[in-house]
XYZ file of C-alpha atoms in Angstrom:
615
model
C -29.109 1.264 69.054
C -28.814 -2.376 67.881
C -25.824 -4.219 67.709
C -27.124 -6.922 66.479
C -25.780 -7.380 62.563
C -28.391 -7.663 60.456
C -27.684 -9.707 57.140
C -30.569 -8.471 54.317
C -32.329 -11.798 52.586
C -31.124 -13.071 49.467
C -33.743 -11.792 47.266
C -33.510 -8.330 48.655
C -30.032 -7.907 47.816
C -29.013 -6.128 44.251
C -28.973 -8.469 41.385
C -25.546 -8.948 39.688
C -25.107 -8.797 36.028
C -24.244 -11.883 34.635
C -21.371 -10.243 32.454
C -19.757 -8.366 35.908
C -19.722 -11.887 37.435
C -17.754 -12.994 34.105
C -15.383 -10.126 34.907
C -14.564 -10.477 38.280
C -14.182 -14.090 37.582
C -11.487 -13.369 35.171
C -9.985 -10.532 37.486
C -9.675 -13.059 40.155
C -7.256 -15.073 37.664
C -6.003 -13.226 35.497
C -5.958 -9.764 37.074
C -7.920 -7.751 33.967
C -8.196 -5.016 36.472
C -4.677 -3.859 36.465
C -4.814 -3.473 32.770
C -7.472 -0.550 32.977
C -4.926 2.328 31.840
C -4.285 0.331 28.528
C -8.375 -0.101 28.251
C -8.652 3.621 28.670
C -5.659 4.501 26.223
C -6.211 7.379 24.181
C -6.099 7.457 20.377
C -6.319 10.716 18.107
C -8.650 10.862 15.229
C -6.927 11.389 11.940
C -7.535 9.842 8.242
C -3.712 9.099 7.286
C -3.503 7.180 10.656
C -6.016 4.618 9.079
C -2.873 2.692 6.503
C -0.972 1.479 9.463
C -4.474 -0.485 10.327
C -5.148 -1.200 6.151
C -1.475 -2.178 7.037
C -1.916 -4.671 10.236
C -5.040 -6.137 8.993
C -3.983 -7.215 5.577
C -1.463 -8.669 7.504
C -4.227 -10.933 9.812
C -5.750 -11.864 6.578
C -2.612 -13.027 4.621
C -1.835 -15.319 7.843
C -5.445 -16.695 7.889
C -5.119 -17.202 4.081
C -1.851 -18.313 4.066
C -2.938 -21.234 6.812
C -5.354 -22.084 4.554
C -3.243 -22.838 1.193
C -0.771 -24.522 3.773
C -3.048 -27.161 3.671
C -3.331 -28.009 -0.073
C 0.441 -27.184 -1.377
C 2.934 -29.167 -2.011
C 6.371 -27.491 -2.086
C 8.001 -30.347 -4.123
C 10.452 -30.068 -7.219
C 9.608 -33.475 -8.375
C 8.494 -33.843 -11.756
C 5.084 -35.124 -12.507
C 2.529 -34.874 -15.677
C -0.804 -32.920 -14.838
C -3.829 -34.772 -15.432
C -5.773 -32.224 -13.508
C -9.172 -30.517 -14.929
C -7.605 -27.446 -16.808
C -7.496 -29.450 -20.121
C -4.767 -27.172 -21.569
C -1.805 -28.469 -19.616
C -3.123 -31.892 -19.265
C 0.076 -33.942 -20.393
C 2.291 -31.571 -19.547
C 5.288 -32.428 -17.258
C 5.795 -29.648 -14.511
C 6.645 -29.631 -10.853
C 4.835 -30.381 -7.807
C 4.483 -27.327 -6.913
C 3.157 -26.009 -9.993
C 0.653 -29.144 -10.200
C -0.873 -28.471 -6.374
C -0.963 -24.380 -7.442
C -3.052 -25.590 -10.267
C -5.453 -27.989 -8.263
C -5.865 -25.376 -5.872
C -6.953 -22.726 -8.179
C -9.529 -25.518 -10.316
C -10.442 -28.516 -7.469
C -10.219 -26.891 -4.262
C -13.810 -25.192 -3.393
C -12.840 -21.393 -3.388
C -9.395 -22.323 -3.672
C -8.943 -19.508 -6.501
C -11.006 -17.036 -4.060
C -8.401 -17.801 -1.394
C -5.530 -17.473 -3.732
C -6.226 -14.494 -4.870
C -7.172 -12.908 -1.899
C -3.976 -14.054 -0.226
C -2.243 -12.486 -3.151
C -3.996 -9.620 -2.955
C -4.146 -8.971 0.437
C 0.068 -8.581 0.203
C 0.061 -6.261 -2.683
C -2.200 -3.948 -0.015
C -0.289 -4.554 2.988
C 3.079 -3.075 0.894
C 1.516 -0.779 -0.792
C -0.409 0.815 2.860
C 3.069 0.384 4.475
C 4.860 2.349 1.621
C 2.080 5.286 2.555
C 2.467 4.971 6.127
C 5.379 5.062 6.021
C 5.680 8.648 3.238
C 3.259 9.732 6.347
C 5.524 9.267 9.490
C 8.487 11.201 7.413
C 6.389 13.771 6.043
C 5.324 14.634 9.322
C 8.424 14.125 11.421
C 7.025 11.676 13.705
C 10.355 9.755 13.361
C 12.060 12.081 15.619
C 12.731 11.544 19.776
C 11.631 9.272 21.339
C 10.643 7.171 18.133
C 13.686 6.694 16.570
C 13.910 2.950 17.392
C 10.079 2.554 16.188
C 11.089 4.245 12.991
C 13.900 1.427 12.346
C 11.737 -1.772 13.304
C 8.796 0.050 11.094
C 11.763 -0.189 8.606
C 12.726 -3.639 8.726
C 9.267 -4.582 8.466
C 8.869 -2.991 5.228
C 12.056 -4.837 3.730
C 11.101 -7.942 4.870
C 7.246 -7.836 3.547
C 8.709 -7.572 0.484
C 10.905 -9.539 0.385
C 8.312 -12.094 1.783
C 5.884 -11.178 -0.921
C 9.108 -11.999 -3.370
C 9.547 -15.545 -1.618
C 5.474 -16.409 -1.789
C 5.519 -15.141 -5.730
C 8.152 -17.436 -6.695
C 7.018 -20.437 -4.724
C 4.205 -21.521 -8.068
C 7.010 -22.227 -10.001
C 5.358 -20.733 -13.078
C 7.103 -19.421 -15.829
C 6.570 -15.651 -14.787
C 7.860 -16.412 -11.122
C 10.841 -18.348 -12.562
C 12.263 -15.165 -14.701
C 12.376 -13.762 -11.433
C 13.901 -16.141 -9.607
C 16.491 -16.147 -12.585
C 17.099 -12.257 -12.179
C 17.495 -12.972 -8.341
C 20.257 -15.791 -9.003
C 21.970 -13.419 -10.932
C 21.790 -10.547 -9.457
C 23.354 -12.452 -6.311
C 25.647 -13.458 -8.688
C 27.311 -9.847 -9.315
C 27.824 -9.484 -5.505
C 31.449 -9.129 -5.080
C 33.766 -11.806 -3.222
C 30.206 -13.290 -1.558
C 28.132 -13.774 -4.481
C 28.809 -17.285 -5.183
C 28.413 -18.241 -1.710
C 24.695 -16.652 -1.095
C 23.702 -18.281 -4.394
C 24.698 -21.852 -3.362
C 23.604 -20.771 -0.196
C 20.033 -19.735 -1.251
C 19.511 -22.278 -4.127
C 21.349 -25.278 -3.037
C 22.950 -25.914 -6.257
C 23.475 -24.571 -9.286
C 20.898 -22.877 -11.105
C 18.311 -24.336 -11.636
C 17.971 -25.979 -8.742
C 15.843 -28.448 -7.302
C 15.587 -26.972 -3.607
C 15.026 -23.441 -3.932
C 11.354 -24.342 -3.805
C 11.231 -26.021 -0.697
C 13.644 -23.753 1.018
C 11.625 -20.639 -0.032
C 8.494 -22.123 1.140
C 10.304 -22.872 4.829
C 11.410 -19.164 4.297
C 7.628 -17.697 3.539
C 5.674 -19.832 5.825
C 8.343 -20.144 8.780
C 11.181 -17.851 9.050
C 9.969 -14.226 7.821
C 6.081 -14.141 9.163
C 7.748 -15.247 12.880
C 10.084 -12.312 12.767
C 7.248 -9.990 11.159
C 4.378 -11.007 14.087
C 7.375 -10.361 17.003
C 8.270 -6.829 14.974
C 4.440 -5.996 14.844
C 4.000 -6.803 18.651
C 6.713 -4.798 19.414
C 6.006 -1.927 17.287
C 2.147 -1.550 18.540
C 3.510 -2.010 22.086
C 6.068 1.203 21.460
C 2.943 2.651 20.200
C 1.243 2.168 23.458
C 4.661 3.133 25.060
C 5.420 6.281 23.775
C 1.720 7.698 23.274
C 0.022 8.562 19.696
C 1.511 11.226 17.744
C -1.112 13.896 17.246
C -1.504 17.554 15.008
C -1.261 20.656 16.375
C -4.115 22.315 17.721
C -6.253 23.770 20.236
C -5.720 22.018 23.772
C -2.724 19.901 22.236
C 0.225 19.677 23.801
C 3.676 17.517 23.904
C 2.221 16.564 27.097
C -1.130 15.466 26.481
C -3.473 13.477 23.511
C -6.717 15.008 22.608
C -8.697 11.961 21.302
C -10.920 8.935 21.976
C -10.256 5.906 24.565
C -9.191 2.214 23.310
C -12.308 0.819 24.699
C -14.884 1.155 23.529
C -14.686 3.767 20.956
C -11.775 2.781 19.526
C -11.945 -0.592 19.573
C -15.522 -0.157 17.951
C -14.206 1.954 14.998
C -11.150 -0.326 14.842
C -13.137 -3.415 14.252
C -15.490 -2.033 11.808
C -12.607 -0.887 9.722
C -11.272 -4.282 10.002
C -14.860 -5.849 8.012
C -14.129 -3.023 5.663
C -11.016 -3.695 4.517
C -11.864 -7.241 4.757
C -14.402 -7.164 2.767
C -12.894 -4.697 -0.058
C -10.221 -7.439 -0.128
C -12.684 -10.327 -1.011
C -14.050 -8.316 -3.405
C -10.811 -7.755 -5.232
C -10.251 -11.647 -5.025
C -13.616 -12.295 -6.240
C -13.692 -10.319 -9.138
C -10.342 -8.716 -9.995
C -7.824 -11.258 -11.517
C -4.268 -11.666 -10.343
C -1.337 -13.996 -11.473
C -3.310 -16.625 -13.430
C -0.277 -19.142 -13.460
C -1.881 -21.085 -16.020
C -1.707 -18.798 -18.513
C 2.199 -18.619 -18.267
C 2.384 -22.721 -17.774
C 5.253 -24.285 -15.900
C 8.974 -22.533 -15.811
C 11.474 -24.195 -18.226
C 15.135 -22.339 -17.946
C 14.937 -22.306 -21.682
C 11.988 -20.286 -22.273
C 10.726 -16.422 -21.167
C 7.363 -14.740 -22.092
C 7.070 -11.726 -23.251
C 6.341 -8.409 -21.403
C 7.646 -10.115 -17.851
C 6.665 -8.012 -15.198
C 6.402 -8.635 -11.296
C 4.793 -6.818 -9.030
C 4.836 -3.259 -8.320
C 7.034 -2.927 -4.893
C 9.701 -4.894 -7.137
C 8.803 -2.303 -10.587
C 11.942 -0.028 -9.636
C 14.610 -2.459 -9.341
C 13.361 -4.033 -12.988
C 13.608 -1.025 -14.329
C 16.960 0.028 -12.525
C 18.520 -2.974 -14.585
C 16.735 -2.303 -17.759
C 18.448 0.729 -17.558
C 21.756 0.408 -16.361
C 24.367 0.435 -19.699
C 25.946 -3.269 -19.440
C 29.006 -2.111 -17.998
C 31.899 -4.655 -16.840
C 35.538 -4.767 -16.101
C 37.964 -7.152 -15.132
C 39.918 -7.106 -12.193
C 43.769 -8.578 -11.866
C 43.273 -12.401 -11.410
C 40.678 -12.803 -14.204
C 37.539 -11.460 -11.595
C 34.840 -9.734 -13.868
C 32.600 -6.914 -11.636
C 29.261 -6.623 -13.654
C 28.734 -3.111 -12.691
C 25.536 -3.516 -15.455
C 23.756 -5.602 -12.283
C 26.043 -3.915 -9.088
C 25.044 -0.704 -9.434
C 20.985 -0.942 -10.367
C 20.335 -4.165 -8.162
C 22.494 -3.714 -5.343
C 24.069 -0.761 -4.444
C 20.966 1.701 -5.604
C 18.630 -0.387 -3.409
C 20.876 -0.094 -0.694
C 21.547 3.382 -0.816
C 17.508 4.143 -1.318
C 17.107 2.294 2.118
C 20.097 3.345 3.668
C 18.885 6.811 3.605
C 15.400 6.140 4.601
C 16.861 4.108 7.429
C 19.361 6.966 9.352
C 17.628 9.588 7.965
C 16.156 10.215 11.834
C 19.309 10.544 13.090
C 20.629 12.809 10.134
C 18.216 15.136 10.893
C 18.927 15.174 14.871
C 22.482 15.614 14.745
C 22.019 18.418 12.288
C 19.441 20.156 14.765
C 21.361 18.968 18.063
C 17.317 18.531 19.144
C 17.170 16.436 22.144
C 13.566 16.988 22.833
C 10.838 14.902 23.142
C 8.146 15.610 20.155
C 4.760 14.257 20.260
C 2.966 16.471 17.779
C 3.239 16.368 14.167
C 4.219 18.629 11.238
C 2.370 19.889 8.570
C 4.545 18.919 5.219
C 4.305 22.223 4.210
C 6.421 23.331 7.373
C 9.134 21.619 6.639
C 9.526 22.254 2.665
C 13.123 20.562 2.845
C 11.895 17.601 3.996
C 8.792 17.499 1.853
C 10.467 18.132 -1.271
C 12.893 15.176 -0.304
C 10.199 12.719 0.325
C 8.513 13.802 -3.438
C 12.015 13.715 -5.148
C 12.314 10.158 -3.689
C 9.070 8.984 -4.933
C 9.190 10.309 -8.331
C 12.879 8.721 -8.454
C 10.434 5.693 -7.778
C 7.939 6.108 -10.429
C 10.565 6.821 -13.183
C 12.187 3.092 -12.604
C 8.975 1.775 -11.890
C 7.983 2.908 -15.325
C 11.583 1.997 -16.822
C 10.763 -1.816 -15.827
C 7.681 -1.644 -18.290
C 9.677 -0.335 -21.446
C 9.049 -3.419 -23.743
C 5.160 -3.278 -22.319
C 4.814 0.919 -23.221
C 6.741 0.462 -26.261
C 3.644 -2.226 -27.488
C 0.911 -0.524 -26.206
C 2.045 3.018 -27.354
C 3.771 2.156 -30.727
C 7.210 4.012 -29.444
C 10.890 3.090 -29.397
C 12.087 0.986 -26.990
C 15.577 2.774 -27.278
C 13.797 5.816 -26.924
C 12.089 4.867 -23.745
C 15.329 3.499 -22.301
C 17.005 6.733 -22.638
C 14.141 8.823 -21.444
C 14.659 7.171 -18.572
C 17.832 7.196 -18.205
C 17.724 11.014 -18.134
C 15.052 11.055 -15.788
C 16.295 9.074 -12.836
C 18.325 12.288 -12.822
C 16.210 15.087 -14.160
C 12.585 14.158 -12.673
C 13.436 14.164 -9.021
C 15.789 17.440 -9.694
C 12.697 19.342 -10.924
C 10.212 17.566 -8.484
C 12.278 19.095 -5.507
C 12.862 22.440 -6.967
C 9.072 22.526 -7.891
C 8.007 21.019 -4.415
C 9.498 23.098 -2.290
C 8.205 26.352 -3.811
C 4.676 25.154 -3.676
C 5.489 24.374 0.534
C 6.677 27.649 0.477
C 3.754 29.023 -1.440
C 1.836 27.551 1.165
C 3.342 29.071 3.853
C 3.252 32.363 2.464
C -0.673 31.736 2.158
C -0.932 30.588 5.506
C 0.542 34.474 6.915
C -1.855 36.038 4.355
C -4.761 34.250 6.185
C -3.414 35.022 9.475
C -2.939 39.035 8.634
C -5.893 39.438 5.882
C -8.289 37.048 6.844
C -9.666 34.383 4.797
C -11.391 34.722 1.175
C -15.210 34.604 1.833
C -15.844 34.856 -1.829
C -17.821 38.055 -1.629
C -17.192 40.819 -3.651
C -18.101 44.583 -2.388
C -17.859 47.843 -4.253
C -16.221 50.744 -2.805
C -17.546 54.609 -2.646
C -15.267 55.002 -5.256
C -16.081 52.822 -7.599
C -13.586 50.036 -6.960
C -14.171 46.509 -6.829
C -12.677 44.365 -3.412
C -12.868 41.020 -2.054
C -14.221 40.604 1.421
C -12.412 39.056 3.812
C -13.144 37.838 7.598
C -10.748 36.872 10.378
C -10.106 33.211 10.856
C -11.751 31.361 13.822
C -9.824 30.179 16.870
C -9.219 26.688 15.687
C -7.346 27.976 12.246
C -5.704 30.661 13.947
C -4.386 28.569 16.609
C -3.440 25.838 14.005
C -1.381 28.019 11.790
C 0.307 30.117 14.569
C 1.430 26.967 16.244
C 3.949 26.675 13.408
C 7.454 25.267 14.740
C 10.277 27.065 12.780
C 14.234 25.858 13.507
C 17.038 28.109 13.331
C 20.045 27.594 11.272
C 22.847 27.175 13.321
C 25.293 29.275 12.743
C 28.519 29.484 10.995
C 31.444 28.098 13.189
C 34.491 30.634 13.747
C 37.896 29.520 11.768
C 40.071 30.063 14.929
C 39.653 31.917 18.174
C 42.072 34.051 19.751
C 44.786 32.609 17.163
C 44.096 28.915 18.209
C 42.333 27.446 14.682
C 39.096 25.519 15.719
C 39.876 21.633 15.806
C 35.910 21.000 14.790
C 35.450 23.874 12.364
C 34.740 21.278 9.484
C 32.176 19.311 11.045
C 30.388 22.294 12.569
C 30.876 23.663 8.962
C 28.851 20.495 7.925
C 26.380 21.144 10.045
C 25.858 24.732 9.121
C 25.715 23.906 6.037
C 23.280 20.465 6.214
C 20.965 22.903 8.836
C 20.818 25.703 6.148
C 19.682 23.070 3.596
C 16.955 21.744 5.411
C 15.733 24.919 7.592
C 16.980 28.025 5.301
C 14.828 29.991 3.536
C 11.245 29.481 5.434
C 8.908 31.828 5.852
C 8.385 33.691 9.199
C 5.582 33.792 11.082
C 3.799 37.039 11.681
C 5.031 39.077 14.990
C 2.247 39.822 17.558
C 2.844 43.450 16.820
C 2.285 42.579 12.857
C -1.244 40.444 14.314
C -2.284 43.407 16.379
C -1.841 45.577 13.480
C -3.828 43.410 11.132
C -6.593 42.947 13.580
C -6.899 46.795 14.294
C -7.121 46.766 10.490
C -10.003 44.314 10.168
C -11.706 45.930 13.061
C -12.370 48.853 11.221
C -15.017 47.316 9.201
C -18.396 47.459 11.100
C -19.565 43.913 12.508
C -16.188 42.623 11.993
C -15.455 40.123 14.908
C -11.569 39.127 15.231
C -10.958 35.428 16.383
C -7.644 37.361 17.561
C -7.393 40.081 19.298
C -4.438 40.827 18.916
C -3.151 40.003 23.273
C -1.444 37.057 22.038
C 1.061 34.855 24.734
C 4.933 34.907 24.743
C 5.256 33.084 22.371
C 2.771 34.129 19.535
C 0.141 31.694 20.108
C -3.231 33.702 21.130
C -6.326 32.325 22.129
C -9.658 33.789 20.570
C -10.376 35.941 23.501
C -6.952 36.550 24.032
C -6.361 34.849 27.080
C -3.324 32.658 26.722
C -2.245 29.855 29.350
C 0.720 29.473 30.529
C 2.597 27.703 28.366
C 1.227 29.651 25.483
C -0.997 27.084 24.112
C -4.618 27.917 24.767
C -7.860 26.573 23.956
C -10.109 27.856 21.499
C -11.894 30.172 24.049
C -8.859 30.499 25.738
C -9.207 29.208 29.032
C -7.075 26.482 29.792
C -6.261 24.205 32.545
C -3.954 25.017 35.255
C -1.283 22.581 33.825
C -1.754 24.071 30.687
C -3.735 20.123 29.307
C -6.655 22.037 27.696
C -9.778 19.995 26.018
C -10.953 20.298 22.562
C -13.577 23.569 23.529
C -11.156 24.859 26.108
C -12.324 23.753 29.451
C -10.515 21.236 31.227
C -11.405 18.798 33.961
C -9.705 19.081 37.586
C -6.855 16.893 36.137
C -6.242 18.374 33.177
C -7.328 15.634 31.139
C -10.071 16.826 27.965
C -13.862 17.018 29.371
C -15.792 15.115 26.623
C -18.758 15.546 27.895
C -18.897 19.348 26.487
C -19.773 19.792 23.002
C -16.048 21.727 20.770
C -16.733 24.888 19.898
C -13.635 24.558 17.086
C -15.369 23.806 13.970
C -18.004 27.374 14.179
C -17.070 29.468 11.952
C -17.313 33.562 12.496
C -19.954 35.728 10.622
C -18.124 37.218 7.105
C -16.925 40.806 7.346
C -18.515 42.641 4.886
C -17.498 46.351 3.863
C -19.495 49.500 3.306
């Protein structure tokens, strides 16, 4: 044997790709390597996951936009006289401001694109952010250990609008300046501090000549640096804390059945960026949106007709439009405009006060200190559900208040009358929509057992020996059956004792609270079936010749069968029921050494079982 080290020659050794040599280049600095388990990250597939990304990247565009008009306008309350190409206002003193908006939107090439896509592109971020957000409650995603995610997604939603408030204003237009007038006053009715935030905020007495400028520092400085740390830190929590995910075959709390970061992710991610890019452009291009010079430049002394801002500020217009003008005067000649306190200030407050704690509401009712990592199914939680729906349509009723004078025109009805309808229905609508809400989760639920003990409805109708007429119906496959036996269900906790052994219980009222909050949101629900009620059902079904039960009635402790029957040992099993030994099952059932998912084998979740048909 040779010692002799024997080197091979340069052009018999392997070739390295050029884009390896790129990587270990940047390894060697930076250290890319260490970030592999973020690379390999994985992400569930779901469609209401898609408005938090509508959300973040109509964010990107407004700051690429926003850049852009940086450069052309001038946030100046100086008075000039236009002599700019729209020959309607030519002559026309107005402010610097409201001059550069115009030159923008008629002398800047695609100035008015970029506009309107900026404008645009913030109506969309609020409005996806409203819906992501209706999606985290309705699915209880806001519970442990997300609670802190829940209140920075919270704060971000208050401050993009009031951001998209600040950029509305900054044209000085007539339209923007009623606003800005119902701001100044509603600061105004603030008790004690009123006076203060308004010379605070407008530097003067209304009008003022620096609101302007300090609302452009506001929009361009202050709130997009807070919202870009808040968005960091809420995607990192995401990364954190793991994607939520619905229940299912081979999910667990301890587990995420889905697709990596890179490169599948990050593929579909970036497409769906150019998509909602490009349905954004489109809007600019050839939907109009605040055409300034239609309204011409804001004089205090003037208003137009049918005022109306945009939609995520609808319900506080029509809160105020609505409120009687009710006042009184407090010893030492102090007036409290309750007309403007109540609709513009304490409402709003309340509305996010309760959107805000309502996380930890529903925690101390429960006393749940667990960890929860897969979602609900609205109907599962018809308390909840209904209270989400009774808070919208509380929404929509002084949304559609704030457009009285507007329906009234277009409709050829009473303006009084409108008023007063709603009026009644700030307090009527969201009554009903909760009653009728929560029956239809309930509903629901009741149709979710029926599929579980009857089958489901193939849509086949037999005829019997006798003469009778029957719908056929076939057991569910393992992926429904799983889905709808994997049903969490709290208990209400019970009703605390008065006094034990003579001694009166020092916390029977706030245990009395809690009874009485847990009954509220958990009484009532329907129960899932028993395994004995399953096996029962199944022996039923069986009877009817090439009947093949995706249950077989062996189900696991805790009432969650597999399709064979063969339950792992946390009770969660696959859809062929065989599961890993840590209980981390894939999406057909067969898990890797490691109990992570096996992609590589096809999911046997979506086949559907042959219809039972009788005889």
């Amino acid at each position: 044997m040779s010692t002799t080290e024997e080197r091979a020659s340069h052009s018999a050794r392997t070739p390295v790709h050029k884009g390896e040599r790129i990587a270990d280049w940047a390894d060697e600095r930076l250290g890319i390597y260490n970030f592999r388990f973020l690379i390999r990250k994985v992400f569930p597939d779901h469609w209401s996951f898609m408005f938090g990304e509508i959300a973040l990247y109509s964010f990107i565009v407004l700051i690429l936009t926003g850049i852009w008009l940086t450069m052309f306008f001038d946030p100046s309350m100086s008075e000039t006289v236009y002599q700019g190409s729209h020959v309607p206002l030519q002559g026309i003193p107005m402010s610097q401001a409201y001059a550069s908006t115009l030159h923008i939107s008629f002398d800047v090439r695609g100035g008015l694109l970029i506009r309107q896509l900026h404008h645009w592109s913030a109506l969309i971020m609020i409005g996806a952010l409203c819906i992501h957000t209706l999606r985290h409650f309705l699915t209880g995603s806001f519970r442990r250990p997300r609670e802190v995610n829940w209140l920075i997604g919270f704060v971000m939603l208050v401050l993009v609008t009031l951001e998209g408030f600040v950029g509305y204003s900054l044209p000085d237009d007539l339209l923007s300046g009623t606003g800005l007038r119902i701001a100044e006053g509603v600061t105004l009715a603030i008790p004690v501090v009123g006076t203060y935030l308004t010379m605070f905020l407008f530097g003067g007495e209304y009008p003022s000549d620096q609101i302007i400028p300090r609302f452009y520092s506001i929009h361009i400085l202050l709130i997009p640096g807070i919202l870009v740390a808040l968005v960091s830190i809420h995607l990192i929590y995401v990364f954190y804390h793991k994607h939520t995910q619905f229940r299912g075959p081979g999910r667990t709390e301890n587990n995420v059945v889905g697709q990596p970061l890179m490169p599948v992710y990050t593929a579909k991610a970036g497409g769906f960026f150019f998509l909602v890019f490009g349905l954004l452009a489109l809007l600019a291009g050839i939907a109009q949106i605040n055409p300034v010079w239609t309204y011409g430049p804001y004089r205090s002394d003037q208003i137009s007709q049918g005022s109306q801002p945009d939609w995520y500020m609808g319900f506080l217009e029509g809160a105020l439009r609505a409120m009687p003008a009710w006042e009184f005067t407090v010893p030492g000649g102090y007036t409290v405009n309750l007309g403007v306190l109540i609709p513009a200030v304490i409402l709003p407050t309340v509305m996010m006060m309760v959107i805000a704690l309502w996380p930890f509401l529903e925690a101390w009712v429960t006393g749940d200190k667990r960890e929860h990592h897969l979602l609900d199914r609205p109907r599962d939680h018809p308390t909840r559900t209904a209270f989400a729906c009774s808070f919208v349509a509380l929404y929509l009723v002084l949304f559609f208040g704030g457009a009285n004078d507007v329906l009234a025109e277009r409709f050829h009805l009473s303006l009084n009358q409108i008023t007063w309808s709603v009026r009644i229905g700030i307090f009527l609508v969201p009554a009903v929509t909760y009653i009728v809400t929560r029956r239809i989760c309930l509903g629901l639920q009741l149709r979710d057992r029926d599929k579980l003990l009857h089958g489901r409805e193939t849509g086949k109708i037999k005829r019997l020996p006798h003469g009778e007429f029957v719908e056929v119906h076939a057991p569910l496959d393992a992926a429904q059956g799983f889905t709808l036996l994997d049903r969490e269900i709290r208990e209400v906790l019970p009703a605390p004792a008065a006094q034990h052994d003579g001694v009166p219980n020092p916390r029977s009222r706030k245990e009395m609270l809690r009874h009485r909050l847990s009954r509220w949101l958990y009484g009532g629900q329907v129960a899932k079936p028993t395994p004995q009620e399953l096996r029962q059902a199944l022996e039923h079904l069986a009877h009817a010749p090439g009947a093949t039960a995706s249950l077989n009635g062996h189900a696991s402790s805790n009432g969650h069968a597999s399709s064979n029957g063969h339950a792992s040992s946390n009770g969660h099993a696959s859809s062929n029921g065989h599961a890993a030994s840590n209980g981390h099952a894939s999406s057909n059932g067969h898990a890797s050494s490691n109990g992570h998912p096996d992609n590589g084998r096809p999911a046997a979740v979506g086949e559907r079982e042959p219809d039972q048909e009788l005889h």
